[in-house]
């Protein structure tokens, strides 16, 4: 082989390596986590600071990478053509064909697929290491990047893309879900962040204690009656009303009551605190600010007619952020109790959205006119159902197991096989599933096969036992 051919081969190897460098740089800066990069920059990494500058000037960076990548790929194709023309002098057409095939294969494997795959796995680290080189290249290609930036501005003026690039709450929640799934944050942290994001969307209607469940006291009640109410219910505060609960005039604290219990003249109005009024559509964030400002722990909820719809407490609001808060005097009540693999028992006062989320049911919160399971069941029937009445909802069988003339207090739910979801999954969907997901599906299939096999064995054993017992009876 002539020295000229050796030079061509060396040139192709160098240009392919440069193509791999540009491809890896493009992938790493496209897939890196900017938050991780900022954390490294705050820790003092100079490379991370340079990488952040490149990210902030992404248009200039991507233009530089694409220019460099195209230059080296075209140069590699040209040199390869010269190389194979030199080797196959007698057949120029064949030389061009072989050159195209060889360069395409080499570029795909070593200039595109391999470097991009590696860069995707180590995006932040690679981006930091090549930041200095890319800054120098950006400086060298400045005339070209300036020209292409003008072209880009012209295209933007022509097509006028959507200017709203701010991150929405839905996108932020999706990021939290991804971080939870990938193990960046644990499940409890994810729930807390998600609750904080969705907090502003919640209203008093979603969490308030309805009027029928409110324990209140009349303004002219005697001391012994008040003492019994505090002892029986374990509440630290009681709303005080005159004539009717629609006319709440204040809130009596247990501590203030016992502090003045032994006074001869006991007047509730002297010891109760001021009432905070809110509406059903008040946002929890605004109610929280009102309670903090007035140093109160309870607010009375008004309906559209000015009557008392119920109450909401500071504890109710905080539970929407951190989950249920139980103290030593609370009776722990679970709204949704799983009694077997596909069977559940649900309290009628459970939030309907919590139930739908548990069973992965699609719903539109704006269309739901009820907030509790009891209200939803009654709405589905069109009347207050009796015990043992049931209906089907998607893949759920709903059965009333406890009710009174006013409401449904408990229901039984059985989850049936959801055939719709299986039919929606096409061959293409299965093809693009991750390997981990496929393995999980295989494990589930094996688990179901084992359980089915176990059920068959149990049935056979029970049948054998029945036959044996029948034989014994006949012998006797």
Short mmCIF file of C-alpha atoms in Angstrom, two decimals, residues 65-324:
data_model
loop_
_atom_site.label_atom_id
_atom_site.label_comp_id
_atom_site.label_asym_id
_atom_site.label_seq_id
_atom_site.Cartn_x
_atom_site.Cartn_y
_atom_site.Cartn_z
CA UNK A 65 -21.42 21.59 16.65
CA UNK A 66 -23.46 21.07 13.46
CA UNK A 67 -21.01 23.05 11.34
CA UNK A 68 -18.05 21.10 12.73
CA UNK A 69 -19.84 17.75 12.35
CA UNK A 70 -20.81 18.40 8.74
CA UNK A 71 -17.32 19.61 7.81
CA UNK A 72 -15.60 16.47 9.17
CA UNK A 73 -18.23 14.11 7.67
CA UNK A 74 -17.96 15.68 4.21
CA UNK A 75 -14.16 15.68 4.46
CA UNK A 76 -14.18 11.99 5.50
CA UNK A 77 -16.43 11.09 2.53
CA UNK A 78 -14.17 13.01 0.14
CA UNK A 79 -10.96 11.38 1.40
CA UNK A 80 -12.60 7.94 1.32
CA UNK A 81 -13.56 8.49 -2.32
CA UNK A 82 -9.95 9.41 -3.13
CA UNK A 83 -8.71 6.34 -1.23
CA UNK A 84 -10.92 3.81 -3.02
CA UNK A 85 -10.35 5.51 -6.38
CA UNK A 86 -6.63 4.99 -5.78
CA UNK A 87 -7.18 1.34 -4.78
CA UNK A 88 -9.72 0.48 -7.54
CA UNK A 89 -8.29 2.53 -10.42
CA UNK A 90 -9.84 0.43 -13.16
CA UNK A 91 -13.46 0.88 -12.04
CA UNK A 92 -14.25 4.44 -10.81
CA UNK A 93 -18.00 3.76 -10.42
CA UNK A 94 -17.36 0.75 -8.20
CA UNK A 95 -14.86 2.79 -6.16
CA UNK A 96 -17.47 5.49 -5.51
CA UNK A 97 -20.08 2.89 -4.46
CA UNK A 98 -17.68 1.08 -2.12
CA UNK A 99 -16.55 4.41 -0.67
CA UNK A 100 -20.16 5.45 0.08
CA UNK A 101 -20.97 2.13 1.78
CA UNK A 102 -17.78 2.03 3.86
CA UNK A 103 -18.01 5.67 5.00
CA UNK A 104 -21.72 5.31 5.84
CA UNK A 105 -21.10 2.22 7.99
CA UNK A 106 -18.04 3.70 9.74
CA UNK A 107 -19.75 7.05 10.37
CA UNK A 108 -22.92 5.41 11.72
CA UNK A 109 -21.09 3.07 14.09
CA UNK A 110 -18.12 5.18 15.25
CA UNK A 111 -19.27 8.71 14.42
CA UNK A 112 -22.92 8.62 15.51
CA UNK A 113 -24.42 5.63 17.36
CA UNK A 114 -21.54 4.68 19.69
CA UNK A 115 -20.52 8.19 20.83
CA UNK A 116 -24.13 9.31 21.24
CA UNK A 117 -25.01 6.25 23.31
CA UNK A 118 -22.03 6.83 25.62
CA UNK A 119 -22.68 10.58 25.88
CA UNK A 120 -26.34 10.02 26.83
CA UNK A 121 -25.32 7.85 29.79
CA UNK A 122 -22.66 10.33 31.03
CA UNK A 123 -24.15 13.60 29.74
CA UNK A 124 -23.16 15.97 32.57
CA UNK A 125 -19.65 14.58 32.96
CA UNK A 126 -18.93 14.64 29.23
CA UNK A 127 -20.39 18.13 28.84
CA UNK A 128 -18.09 19.43 31.59
CA UNK A 129 -14.98 17.81 30.07
CA UNK A 130 -15.48 19.19 26.56
CA UNK A 131 -16.75 22.64 27.60
CA UNK A 132 -13.38 24.39 27.08
CA UNK A 133 -12.86 22.88 23.59
CA UNK A 134 -16.38 23.83 22.54
CA UNK A 135 -15.88 27.41 23.77
CA UNK A 136 -12.78 27.70 21.55
CA UNK A 137 -14.68 26.26 18.56
CA UNK A 138 -17.57 28.66 19.17
CA UNK A 139 -15.07 31.51 19.03
CA UNK A 140 -13.53 30.20 15.78
CA UNK A 141 -16.90 29.73 14.08
CA UNK A 142 -18.30 33.08 15.27
CA UNK A 143 -18.77 34.51 11.70
CA UNK A 144 -20.80 31.46 10.69
CA UNK A 145 -22.85 31.38 13.90
CA UNK A 146 -23.63 35.10 13.47
CA UNK A 147 -24.86 34.48 9.93
CA UNK A 148 -27.04 31.55 10.99
CA UNK A 149 -28.42 33.52 13.96
CA UNK A 150 -29.71 36.16 11.52
CA UNK A 151 -31.29 33.40 9.46
CA UNK A 152 -32.92 31.98 12.59
CA UNK A 153 -34.39 35.38 13.54
CA UNK A 154 -35.81 35.67 10.03
CA UNK A 155 -37.48 32.27 10.37
CA UNK A 156 -38.92 33.22 13.77
CA UNK A 157 -40.45 36.37 12.28
CA UNK A 158 -41.91 34.35 9.42
CA UNK A 159 -43.47 31.52 11.44
CA UNK A 160 -44.08 33.34 14.78
CA UNK A 161 -43.78 30.41 17.22
CA UNK A 162 -45.56 30.33 20.57
CA UNK A 163 -43.73 32.68 22.97
CA UNK A 164 -45.04 30.99 26.14
CA UNK A 165 -42.02 28.88 27.13
CA UNK A 166 -42.56 28.98 30.91
CA UNK A 167 -42.82 25.63 32.68
CA UNK A 168 -46.39 24.71 33.63
CA UNK A 169 -47.47 22.99 36.83
CA UNK A 170 -48.31 19.82 34.88
CA UNK A 171 -44.76 19.70 33.46
CA UNK A 172 -43.29 20.26 36.91
CA UNK A 173 -45.38 17.42 38.37
CA UNK A 174 -44.23 15.18 35.50
CA UNK A 175 -40.62 16.01 36.39
CA UNK A 176 -41.28 15.06 40.03
CA UNK A 177 -42.87 11.77 38.92
CA UNK A 178 -39.83 11.01 36.74
CA UNK A 179 -37.43 11.82 39.58
CA UNK A 180 -39.42 9.58 41.92
CA UNK A 181 -39.46 6.72 39.42
CA UNK A 182 -35.74 6.98 38.66
CA UNK A 183 -34.83 7.09 42.37
CA UNK A 184 -33.64 10.70 42.53
CA UNK A 185 -36.11 11.38 45.35
CA UNK A 186 -38.07 8.91 47.45
CA UNK A 187 -41.84 8.41 47.36
CA UNK A 188 -42.60 10.52 50.46
CA UNK A 189 -40.55 13.46 49.17
CA UNK A 190 -42.30 13.19 45.81
CA UNK A 191 -45.72 13.26 47.47
CA UNK A 192 -44.76 16.32 49.52
CA UNK A 193 -43.49 18.23 46.47
CA UNK A 194 -46.57 17.25 44.44
CA UNK A 195 -48.88 18.37 47.26
CA UNK A 196 -47.10 21.72 47.48
CA UNK A 197 -47.43 22.26 43.71
CA UNK A 198 -51.14 21.37 43.67
CA UNK A 199 -51.90 23.25 46.91
CA UNK A 200 -53.02 26.48 45.17
CA UNK A 201 -55.61 24.57 43.14
CA UNK A 202 -57.41 23.19 46.21
CA UNK A 203 -60.43 24.95 47.68
CA UNK A 204 -62.26 24.73 51.00
CA UNK A 205 -64.90 22.57 49.29
CA UNK A 206 -62.33 19.79 48.90
CA UNK A 207 -61.53 19.38 52.61
CA UNK A 208 -64.12 21.07 54.86
CA UNK A 209 -66.10 19.24 57.57
CA UNK A 210 -69.78 19.42 56.53
CA UNK A 211 -72.45 20.93 58.74
CA UNK A 212 -73.99 17.57 59.71
CA UNK A 213 -70.68 16.47 61.27
CA UNK A 214 -70.00 19.73 63.13
CA UNK A 215 -70.21 19.66 66.94
CA UNK A 216 -71.29 23.13 68.08
CA UNK A 217 -72.62 24.65 71.31
CA UNK A 218 -75.30 27.22 72.06
CA UNK A 219 -74.26 30.54 73.60
CA UNK A 220 -76.53 29.98 76.63
CA UNK A 221 -75.26 26.44 77.34
CA UNK A 222 -74.39 25.59 80.93
CA UNK A 223 -70.88 24.82 82.18
CA UNK A 224 -71.58 21.13 82.77
CA UNK A 225 -72.99 20.73 79.28
CA UNK A 226 -69.88 22.34 77.81
CA UNK A 227 -67.61 20.14 79.91
CA UNK A 228 -69.41 17.00 78.71
CA UNK A 229 -69.11 18.08 75.08
CA UNK A 230 -65.35 18.62 75.40
CA UNK A 231 -64.87 15.30 77.19
CA UNK A 232 -67.04 13.23 74.85
CA UNK A 233 -65.73 14.54 71.55
CA UNK A 234 -62.10 15.34 72.40
CA UNK A 235 -62.12 18.58 70.38
CA UNK A 236 -60.04 21.53 71.55
CA UNK A 237 -62.38 24.10 69.96
CA UNK A 238 -66.16 24.33 69.55
CA UNK A 239 -68.16 26.80 67.40
CA UNK A 240 -70.63 28.88 69.43
CA UNK A 241 -74.00 29.85 67.92
CA UNK A 242 -77.16 31.72 68.91
CA UNK A 243 -80.60 30.23 68.19
CA UNK A 244 -79.38 28.29 65.12
CA UNK A 245 -76.07 26.95 63.82
CA UNK A 246 -76.42 29.28 60.82
CA UNK A 247 -75.70 32.11 63.28
CA UNK A 248 -72.21 31.24 64.56
CA UNK A 249 -70.90 34.07 66.76
CA UNK A 250 -67.51 32.75 67.87
CA UNK A 251 -65.23 29.82 68.76
CA UNK A 252 -64.64 28.59 72.32
CA UNK A 253 -61.24 27.09 73.14
CA UNK A 254 -61.07 24.24 75.67
CA UNK A 255 -58.20 25.95 77.50
CA UNK A 256 -60.19 29.19 77.94
CA UNK A 257 -63.20 27.19 79.16
CA UNK A 258 -61.34 25.33 81.92
CA UNK A 259 -59.43 28.46 82.91
CA UNK A 260 -62.74 30.16 83.80
CA UNK A 261 -64.71 27.07 84.78
CA UNK A 262 -64.79 27.77 88.53
CA UNK A 263 -65.93 31.38 88.23
CA UNK A 264 -69.37 32.06 89.65
CA UNK A 265 -70.56 34.00 86.64
CA UNK A 266 -69.68 32.08 83.51
CA UNK A 267 -70.48 33.74 80.17
CA UNK A 268 -69.30 32.01 76.98
CA UNK A 269 -69.32 35.27 75.03
CA UNK A 270 -66.57 36.70 77.27
CA UNK A 271 -64.16 33.83 76.61
CA UNK A 272 -64.78 32.90 72.98
CA UNK A 273 -62.60 34.17 70.12
CA UNK A 274 -63.64 35.94 66.93
CA UNK A 275 -65.09 33.94 64.02
CA UNK A 276 -63.24 33.73 60.70
CA UNK A 277 -65.59 33.41 57.72
CA UNK A 278 -64.67 31.72 54.43
CA UNK A 279 -66.60 30.41 51.43
CA UNK A 280 -66.65 26.98 49.81
CA UNK A 281 -64.66 28.32 46.84
CA UNK A 282 -61.95 30.03 48.90
CA UNK A 283 -58.50 28.67 48.03
CA UNK A 284 -56.63 26.89 50.82
CA UNK A 285 -53.61 29.15 50.37
CA UNK A 286 -55.74 32.24 51.07
CA UNK A 287 -57.48 30.60 54.04
CA UNK A 288 -54.12 29.58 55.48
CA UNK A 289 -52.91 33.18 55.29
CA UNK A 290 -56.13 34.41 56.95
CA UNK A 291 -55.76 31.94 59.82
CA UNK A 292 -52.08 32.81 60.29
CA UNK A 293 -52.79 36.54 60.28
CA UNK A 294 -55.64 36.27 62.82
CA UNK A 295 -53.80 33.60 64.89
CA UNK A 296 -56.85 31.33 64.60
CA UNK A 297 -57.11 27.58 64.04
CA UNK A 298 -60.69 27.32 62.79
CA UNK A 299 -62.85 29.06 60.19
CA UNK A 300 -66.60 28.76 59.57
CA UNK A 301 -67.54 27.92 55.97
CA UNK A 302 -70.50 29.78 54.44
CA UNK A 303 -72.74 28.44 51.67
CA UNK A 304 -74.11 30.54 48.80
CA UNK A 305 -77.11 31.58 50.93
CA UNK A 306 -75.05 32.86 53.85
CA UNK A 307 -75.78 29.86 56.05
CA UNK A 308 -73.22 27.61 57.73
CA UNK A 309 -71.98 24.91 55.36
CA UNK A 310 -69.41 23.54 57.81
CA UNK A 311 -66.00 24.32 59.26
CA UNK A 312 -62.37 24.07 58.17
CA UNK A 313 -59.39 23.90 60.52
CA UNK A 314 -55.71 24.65 60.26
CA UNK A 315 -55.01 20.95 60.73
CA UNK A 316 -57.22 20.09 57.74
CA UNK A 317 -55.20 22.47 55.56
CA UNK A 318 -51.80 21.20 56.74
CA UNK A 319 -52.90 17.60 56.13
CA UNK A 320 -53.26 18.43 52.44
CA UNK A 321 -49.51 19.16 52.44
CA UNK A 322 -48.02 16.54 54.76
CA UNK A 323 -50.72 13.85 54.92
CA UNK A 324 -52.92 12.75 57.80
#
